[in-house]
PDB file of C-alpha atoms in Angstrom:
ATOM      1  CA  UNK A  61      30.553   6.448 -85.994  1.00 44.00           C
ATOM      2  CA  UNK A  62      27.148   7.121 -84.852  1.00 43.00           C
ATOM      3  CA  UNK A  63      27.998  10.756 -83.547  1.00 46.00           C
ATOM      4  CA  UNK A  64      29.312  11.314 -86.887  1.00 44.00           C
ATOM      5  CA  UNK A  65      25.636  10.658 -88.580  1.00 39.00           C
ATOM      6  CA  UNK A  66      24.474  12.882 -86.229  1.00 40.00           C
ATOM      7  CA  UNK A  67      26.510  16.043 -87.313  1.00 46.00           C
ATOM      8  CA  UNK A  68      25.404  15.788 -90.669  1.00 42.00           C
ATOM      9  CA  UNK A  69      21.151  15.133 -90.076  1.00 44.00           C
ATOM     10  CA  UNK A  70      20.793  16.554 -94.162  1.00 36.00           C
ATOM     11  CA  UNK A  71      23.276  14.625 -95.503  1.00 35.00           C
ATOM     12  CA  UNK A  72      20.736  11.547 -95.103  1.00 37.00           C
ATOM     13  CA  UNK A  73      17.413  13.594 -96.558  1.00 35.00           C
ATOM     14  CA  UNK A  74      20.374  14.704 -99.891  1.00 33.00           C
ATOM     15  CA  UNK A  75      21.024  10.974-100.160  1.00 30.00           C
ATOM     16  CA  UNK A  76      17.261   9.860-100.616  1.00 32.00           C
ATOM     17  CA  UNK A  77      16.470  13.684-103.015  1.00 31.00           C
ATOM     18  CA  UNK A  78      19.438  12.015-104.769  1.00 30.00           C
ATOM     19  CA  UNK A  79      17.718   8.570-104.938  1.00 28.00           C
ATOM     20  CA  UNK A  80      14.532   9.929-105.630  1.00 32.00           C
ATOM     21  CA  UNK A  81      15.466  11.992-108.678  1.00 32.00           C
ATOM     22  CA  UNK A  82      17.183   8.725-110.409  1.00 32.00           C
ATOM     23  CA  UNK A  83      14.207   6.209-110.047  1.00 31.00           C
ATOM     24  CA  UNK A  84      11.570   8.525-110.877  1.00 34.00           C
ATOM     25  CA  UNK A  85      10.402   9.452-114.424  1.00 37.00           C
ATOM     26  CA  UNK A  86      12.160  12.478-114.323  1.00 36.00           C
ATOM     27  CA  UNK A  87      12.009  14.476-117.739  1.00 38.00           C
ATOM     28  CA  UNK A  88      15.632  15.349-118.111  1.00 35.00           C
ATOM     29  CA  UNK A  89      16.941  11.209-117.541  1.00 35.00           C
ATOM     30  CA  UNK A  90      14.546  10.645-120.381  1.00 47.00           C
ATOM     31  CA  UNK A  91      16.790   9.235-123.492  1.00 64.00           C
ATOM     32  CA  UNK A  92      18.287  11.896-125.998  1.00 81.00           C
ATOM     33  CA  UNK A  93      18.156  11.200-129.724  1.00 85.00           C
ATOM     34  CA  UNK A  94      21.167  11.176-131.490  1.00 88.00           C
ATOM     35  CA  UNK A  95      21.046  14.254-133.360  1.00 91.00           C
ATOM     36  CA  UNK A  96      19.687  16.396-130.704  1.00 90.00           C
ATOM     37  CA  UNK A  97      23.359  17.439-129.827  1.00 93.00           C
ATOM     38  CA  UNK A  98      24.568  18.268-133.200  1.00 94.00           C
ATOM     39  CA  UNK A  99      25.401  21.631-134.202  1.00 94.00           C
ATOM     40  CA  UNK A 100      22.414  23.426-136.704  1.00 91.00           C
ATOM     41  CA  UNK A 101      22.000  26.879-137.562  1.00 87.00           C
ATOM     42  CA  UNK A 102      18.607  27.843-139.835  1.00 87.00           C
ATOM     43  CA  UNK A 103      17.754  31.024-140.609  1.00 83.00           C
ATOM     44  CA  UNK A 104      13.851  31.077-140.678  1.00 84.00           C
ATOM     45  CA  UNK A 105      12.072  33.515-142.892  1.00 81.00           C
ATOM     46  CA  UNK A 106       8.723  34.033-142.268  1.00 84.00           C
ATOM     47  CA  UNK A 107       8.122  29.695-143.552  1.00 90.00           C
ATOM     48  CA  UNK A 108       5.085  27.405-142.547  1.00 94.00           C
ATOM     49  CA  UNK A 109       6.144  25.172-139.731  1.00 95.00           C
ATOM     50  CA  UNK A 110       5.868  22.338-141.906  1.00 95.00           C
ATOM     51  CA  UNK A 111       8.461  23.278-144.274  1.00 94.00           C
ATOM     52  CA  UNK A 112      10.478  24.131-141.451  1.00 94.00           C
ATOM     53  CA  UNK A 113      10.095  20.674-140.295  1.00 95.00           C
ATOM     54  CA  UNK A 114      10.627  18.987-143.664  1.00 96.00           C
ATOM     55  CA  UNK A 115      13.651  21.023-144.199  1.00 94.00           C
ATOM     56  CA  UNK A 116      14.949  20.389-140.396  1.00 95.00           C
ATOM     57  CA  UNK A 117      14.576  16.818-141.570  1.00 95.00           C
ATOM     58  CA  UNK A 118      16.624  17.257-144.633  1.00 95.00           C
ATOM     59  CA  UNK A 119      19.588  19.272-143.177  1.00 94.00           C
ATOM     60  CA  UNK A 120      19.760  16.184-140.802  1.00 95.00           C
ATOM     61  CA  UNK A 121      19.374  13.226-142.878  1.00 94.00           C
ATOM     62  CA  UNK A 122      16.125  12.450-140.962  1.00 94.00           C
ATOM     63  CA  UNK A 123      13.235  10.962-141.985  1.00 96.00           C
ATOM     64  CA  UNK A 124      10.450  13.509-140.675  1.00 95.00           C
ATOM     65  CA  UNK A 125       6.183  12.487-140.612  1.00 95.00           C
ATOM     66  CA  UNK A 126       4.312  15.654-139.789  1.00 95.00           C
ATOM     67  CA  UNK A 127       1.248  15.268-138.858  1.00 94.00           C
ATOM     68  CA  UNK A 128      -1.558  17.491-140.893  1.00 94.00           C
ATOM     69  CA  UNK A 129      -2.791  18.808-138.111  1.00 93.00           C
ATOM     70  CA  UNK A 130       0.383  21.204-137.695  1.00 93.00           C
ATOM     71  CA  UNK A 131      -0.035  24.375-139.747  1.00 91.00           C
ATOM     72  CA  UNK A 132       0.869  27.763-138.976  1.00 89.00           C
ATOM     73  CA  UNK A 133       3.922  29.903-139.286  1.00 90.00           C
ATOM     74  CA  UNK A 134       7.073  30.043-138.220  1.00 88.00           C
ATOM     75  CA  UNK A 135       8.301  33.886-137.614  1.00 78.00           C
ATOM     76  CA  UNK A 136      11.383  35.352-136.520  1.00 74.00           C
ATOM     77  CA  UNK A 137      14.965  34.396-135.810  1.00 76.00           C
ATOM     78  CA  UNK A 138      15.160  31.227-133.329  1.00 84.00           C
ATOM     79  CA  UNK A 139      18.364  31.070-131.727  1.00 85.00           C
ATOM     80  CA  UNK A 140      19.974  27.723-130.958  1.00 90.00           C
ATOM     81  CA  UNK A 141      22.939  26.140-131.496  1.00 91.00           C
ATOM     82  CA  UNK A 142      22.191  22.327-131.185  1.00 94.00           C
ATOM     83  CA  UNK A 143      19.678  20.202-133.358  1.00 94.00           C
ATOM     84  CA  UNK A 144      17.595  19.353-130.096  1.00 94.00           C
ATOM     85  CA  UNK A 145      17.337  23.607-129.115  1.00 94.00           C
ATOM     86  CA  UNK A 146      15.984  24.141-132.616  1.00 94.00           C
ATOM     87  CA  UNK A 147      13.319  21.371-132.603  1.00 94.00           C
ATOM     88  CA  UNK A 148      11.775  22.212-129.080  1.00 94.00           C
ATOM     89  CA  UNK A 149      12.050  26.259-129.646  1.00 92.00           C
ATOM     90  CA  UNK A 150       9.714  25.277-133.055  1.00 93.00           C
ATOM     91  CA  UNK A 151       7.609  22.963-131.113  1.00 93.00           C
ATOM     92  CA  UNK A 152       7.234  24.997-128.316  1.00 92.00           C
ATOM     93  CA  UNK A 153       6.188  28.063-130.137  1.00 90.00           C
ATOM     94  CA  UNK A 154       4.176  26.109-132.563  1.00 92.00           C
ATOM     95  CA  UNK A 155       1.995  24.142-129.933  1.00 93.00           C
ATOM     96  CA  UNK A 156       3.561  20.986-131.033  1.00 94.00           C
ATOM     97  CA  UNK A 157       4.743  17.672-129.536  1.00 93.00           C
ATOM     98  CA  UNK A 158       7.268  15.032-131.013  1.00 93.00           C
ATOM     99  CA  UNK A 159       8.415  11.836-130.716  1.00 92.00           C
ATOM    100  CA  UNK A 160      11.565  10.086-132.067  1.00 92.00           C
ATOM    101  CA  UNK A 161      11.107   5.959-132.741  1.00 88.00           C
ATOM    102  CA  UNK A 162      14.781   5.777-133.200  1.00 89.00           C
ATOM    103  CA  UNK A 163      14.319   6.232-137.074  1.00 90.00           C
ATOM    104  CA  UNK A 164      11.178   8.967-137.648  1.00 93.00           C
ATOM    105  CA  UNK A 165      10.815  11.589-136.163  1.00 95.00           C
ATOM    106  CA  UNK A 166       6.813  12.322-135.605  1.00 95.00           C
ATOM    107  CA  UNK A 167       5.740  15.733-135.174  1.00 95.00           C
ATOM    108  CA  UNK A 168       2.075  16.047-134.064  1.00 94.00           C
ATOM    109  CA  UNK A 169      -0.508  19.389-133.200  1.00 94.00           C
ATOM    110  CA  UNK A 170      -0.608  19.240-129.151  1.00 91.00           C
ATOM    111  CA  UNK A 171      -4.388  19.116-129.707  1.00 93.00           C
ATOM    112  CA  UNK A 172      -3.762  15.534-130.936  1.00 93.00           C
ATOM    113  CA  UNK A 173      -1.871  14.582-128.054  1.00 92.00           C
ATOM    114  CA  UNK A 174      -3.983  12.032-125.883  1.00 92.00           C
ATOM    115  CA  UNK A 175      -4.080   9.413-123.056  1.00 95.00           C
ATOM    116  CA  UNK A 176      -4.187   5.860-123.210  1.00 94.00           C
ATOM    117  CA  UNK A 177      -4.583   3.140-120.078  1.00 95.00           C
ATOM    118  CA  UNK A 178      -3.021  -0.027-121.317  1.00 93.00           C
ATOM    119  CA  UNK A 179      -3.941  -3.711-119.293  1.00 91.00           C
ATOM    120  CA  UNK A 180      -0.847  -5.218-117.967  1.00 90.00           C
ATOM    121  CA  UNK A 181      -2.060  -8.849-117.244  1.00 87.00           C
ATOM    122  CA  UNK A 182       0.489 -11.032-118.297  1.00 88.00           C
ATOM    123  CA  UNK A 183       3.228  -8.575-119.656  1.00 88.00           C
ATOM    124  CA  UNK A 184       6.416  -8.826-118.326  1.00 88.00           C
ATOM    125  CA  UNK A 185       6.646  -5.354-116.853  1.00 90.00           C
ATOM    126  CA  UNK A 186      10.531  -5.307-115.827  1.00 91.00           C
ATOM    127  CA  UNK A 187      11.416  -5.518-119.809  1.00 91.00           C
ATOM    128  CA  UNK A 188       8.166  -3.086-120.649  1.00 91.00           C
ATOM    129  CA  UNK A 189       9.784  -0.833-118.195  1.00 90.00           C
ATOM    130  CA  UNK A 190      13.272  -0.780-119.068  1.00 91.00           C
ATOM    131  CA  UNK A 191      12.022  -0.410-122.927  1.00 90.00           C
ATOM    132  CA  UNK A 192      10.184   2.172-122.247  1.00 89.00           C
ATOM    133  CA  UNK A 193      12.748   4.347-120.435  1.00 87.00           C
ATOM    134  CA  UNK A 194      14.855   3.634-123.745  1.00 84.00           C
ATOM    135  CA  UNK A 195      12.394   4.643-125.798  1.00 83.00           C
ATOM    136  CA  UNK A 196      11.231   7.893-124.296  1.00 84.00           C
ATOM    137  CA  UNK A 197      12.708  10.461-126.386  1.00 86.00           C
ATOM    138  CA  UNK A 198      10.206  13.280-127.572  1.00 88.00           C
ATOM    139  CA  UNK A 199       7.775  15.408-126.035  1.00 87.00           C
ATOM    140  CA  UNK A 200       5.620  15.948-124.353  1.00 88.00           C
ATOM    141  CA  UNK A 201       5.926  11.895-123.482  1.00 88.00           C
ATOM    142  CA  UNK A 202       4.460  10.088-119.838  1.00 89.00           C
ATOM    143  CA  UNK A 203       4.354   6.641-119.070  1.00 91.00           C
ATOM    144  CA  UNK A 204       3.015   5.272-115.608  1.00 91.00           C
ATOM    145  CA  UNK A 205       3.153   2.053-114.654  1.00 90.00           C
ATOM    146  CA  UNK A 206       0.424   1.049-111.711  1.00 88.00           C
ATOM    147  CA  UNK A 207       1.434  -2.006-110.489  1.00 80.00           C
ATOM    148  CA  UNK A 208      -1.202  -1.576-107.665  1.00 80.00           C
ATOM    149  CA  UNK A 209      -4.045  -1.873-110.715  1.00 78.00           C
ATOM    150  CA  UNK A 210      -1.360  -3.922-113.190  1.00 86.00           C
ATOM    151  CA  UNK A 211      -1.875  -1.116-115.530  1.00 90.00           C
ATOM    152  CA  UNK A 212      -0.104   1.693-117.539  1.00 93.00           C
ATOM    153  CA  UNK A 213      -1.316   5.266-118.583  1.00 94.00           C
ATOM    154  CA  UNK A 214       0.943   6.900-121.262  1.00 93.00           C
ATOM    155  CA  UNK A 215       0.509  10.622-122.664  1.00 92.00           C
ATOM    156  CA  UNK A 216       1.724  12.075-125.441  1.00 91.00           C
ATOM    157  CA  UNK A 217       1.742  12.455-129.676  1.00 92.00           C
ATOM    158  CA  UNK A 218      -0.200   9.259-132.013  1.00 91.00           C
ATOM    159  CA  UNK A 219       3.065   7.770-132.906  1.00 91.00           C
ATOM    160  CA  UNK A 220       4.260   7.021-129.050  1.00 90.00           C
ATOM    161  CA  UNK A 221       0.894   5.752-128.292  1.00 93.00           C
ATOM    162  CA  UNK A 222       0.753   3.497-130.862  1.00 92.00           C
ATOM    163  CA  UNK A 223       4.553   2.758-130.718  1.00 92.00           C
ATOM    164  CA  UNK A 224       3.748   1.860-126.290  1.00 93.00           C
ATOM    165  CA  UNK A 225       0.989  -0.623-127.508  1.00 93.00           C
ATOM    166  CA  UNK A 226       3.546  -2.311-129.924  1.00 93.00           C
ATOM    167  CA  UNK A 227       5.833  -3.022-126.970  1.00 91.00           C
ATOM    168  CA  UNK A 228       2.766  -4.293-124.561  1.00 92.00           C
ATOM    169  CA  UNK A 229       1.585  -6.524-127.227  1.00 91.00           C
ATOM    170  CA  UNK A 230       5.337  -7.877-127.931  1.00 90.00           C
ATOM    171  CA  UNK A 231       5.650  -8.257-124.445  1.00 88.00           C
ATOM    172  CA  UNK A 232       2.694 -10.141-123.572  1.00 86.00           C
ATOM    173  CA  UNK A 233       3.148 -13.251-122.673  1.00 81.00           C
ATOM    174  CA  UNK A 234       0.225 -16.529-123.860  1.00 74.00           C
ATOM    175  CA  UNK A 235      -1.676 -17.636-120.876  1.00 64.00           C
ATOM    176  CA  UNK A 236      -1.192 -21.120-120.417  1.00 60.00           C
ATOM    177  CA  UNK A 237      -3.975 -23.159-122.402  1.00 61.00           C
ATOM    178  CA  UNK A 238      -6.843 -24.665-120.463  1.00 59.00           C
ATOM    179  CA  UNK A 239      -6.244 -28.180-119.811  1.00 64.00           C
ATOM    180  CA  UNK A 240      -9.447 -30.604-119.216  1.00 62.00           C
ATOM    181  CA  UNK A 241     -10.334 -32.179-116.087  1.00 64.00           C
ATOM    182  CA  UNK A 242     -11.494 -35.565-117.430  1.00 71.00           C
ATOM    183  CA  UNK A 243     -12.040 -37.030-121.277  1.00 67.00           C
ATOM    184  CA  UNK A 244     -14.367 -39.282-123.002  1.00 71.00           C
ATOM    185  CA  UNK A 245     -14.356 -41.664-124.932  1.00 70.00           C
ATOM    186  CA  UNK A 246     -16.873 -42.887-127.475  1.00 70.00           C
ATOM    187  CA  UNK A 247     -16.653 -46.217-128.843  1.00 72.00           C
ATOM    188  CA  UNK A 248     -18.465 -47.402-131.703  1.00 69.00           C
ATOM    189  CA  UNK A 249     -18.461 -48.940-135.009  1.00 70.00           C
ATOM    190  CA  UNK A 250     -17.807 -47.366-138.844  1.00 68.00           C
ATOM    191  CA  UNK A 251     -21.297 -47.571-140.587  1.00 67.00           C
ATOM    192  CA  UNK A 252     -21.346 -48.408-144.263  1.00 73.00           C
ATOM    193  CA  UNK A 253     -23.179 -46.040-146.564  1.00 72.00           C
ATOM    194  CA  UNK A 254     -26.275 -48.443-148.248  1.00 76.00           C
ATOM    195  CA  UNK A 255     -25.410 -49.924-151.509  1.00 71.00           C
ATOM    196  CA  UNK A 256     -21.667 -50.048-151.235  1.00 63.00           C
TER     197      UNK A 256
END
């Protein structure tokens, strides 16, 4: 059996590329929304990007918060086939990043995109994790746990930042109250008020 390992020396280095690529935050394992895969056809003609948006929204039965930071136009035939093509072909063209909550989706100028280091101390970071890989469905999104510092950095659009500091908040956990080392007691006596 050992000769056999031997014949193969690559077959060990594919195992851990294979490895690596599904416990990293690779881009493509990143969760897909819904509608990305359904079939849309638009016909843009010469339209802002917003309306574009708004109408992308309506053909879908999505609710759609631009930010109003994105302005500009949208020119020219873009060819896709699938709801998810059409929205990163606009975005990508447009400068723009989005994220999907699992109900709006939240278009933002790239310009606004921004970085944010969140403490970890008591969090329980297995859950954060796993609801974070859930939730990651836009982008440009990151999210880096550092359990070396007990800290995570996340990138991307206003709504996934503030929808990443939901989930830490939900997910920390009290710190167990302060208990003293030693009580008094004072004795004494009730006082009457004069004249009673």
């Amino acid at each position: 059996m050992m000769a056999d390992r031997w014949k193969h020396p690559w077959l060990g280095h594919l195992v851990m590329l294979v490895l690596g690529c599904c416990f990293t935050g690779n881009p493509a394992l990143a969760a897909e929304a819904p509608w990305s895969g359904r079939e849309y056809r638009y016909i843009v003609i010469e339209q802002s990007v917003r309306d574009v948006l708004q109408e992308f929204g309506r053909n879908l039965s999505l609710p759609v918060e631009v930010s109003d930071a994105v302005d500009g136009e949208v020119r020219g035939d873009i060819r896709a086939s699938t709801a998810g093509e059409f929205l990163e072909q606009v975005c990508e063209s447009n400068g723009l990043g989005w994220f999907y909550d699992g109900y709006v989706l939240h278009v933002a100028a790239r310009q606004e995109l921004s970085r944010r280091r969140f403490e970890l101390t008591d969090v329980d970071v297995p859950r954060l994790r796993a609801e974070i890989t859930q939730a990651q469905v836009g982008k440009p999104l990151s999210a880096m746990i550092n359990a070396e510092h007990d800290s995570l950095e996340v990138m991307g659009p206003p709504a996934w930042i503030a929808d990443i500091a939901q989930r830490v908040e939900a997910l920390r956990q009290p710190s167990a109250p302060s208990i003293p080392a030693e009580v008094k007691v004072f004795r004494g006596s009730v006082a009457q008020p004069p004249g009673s």
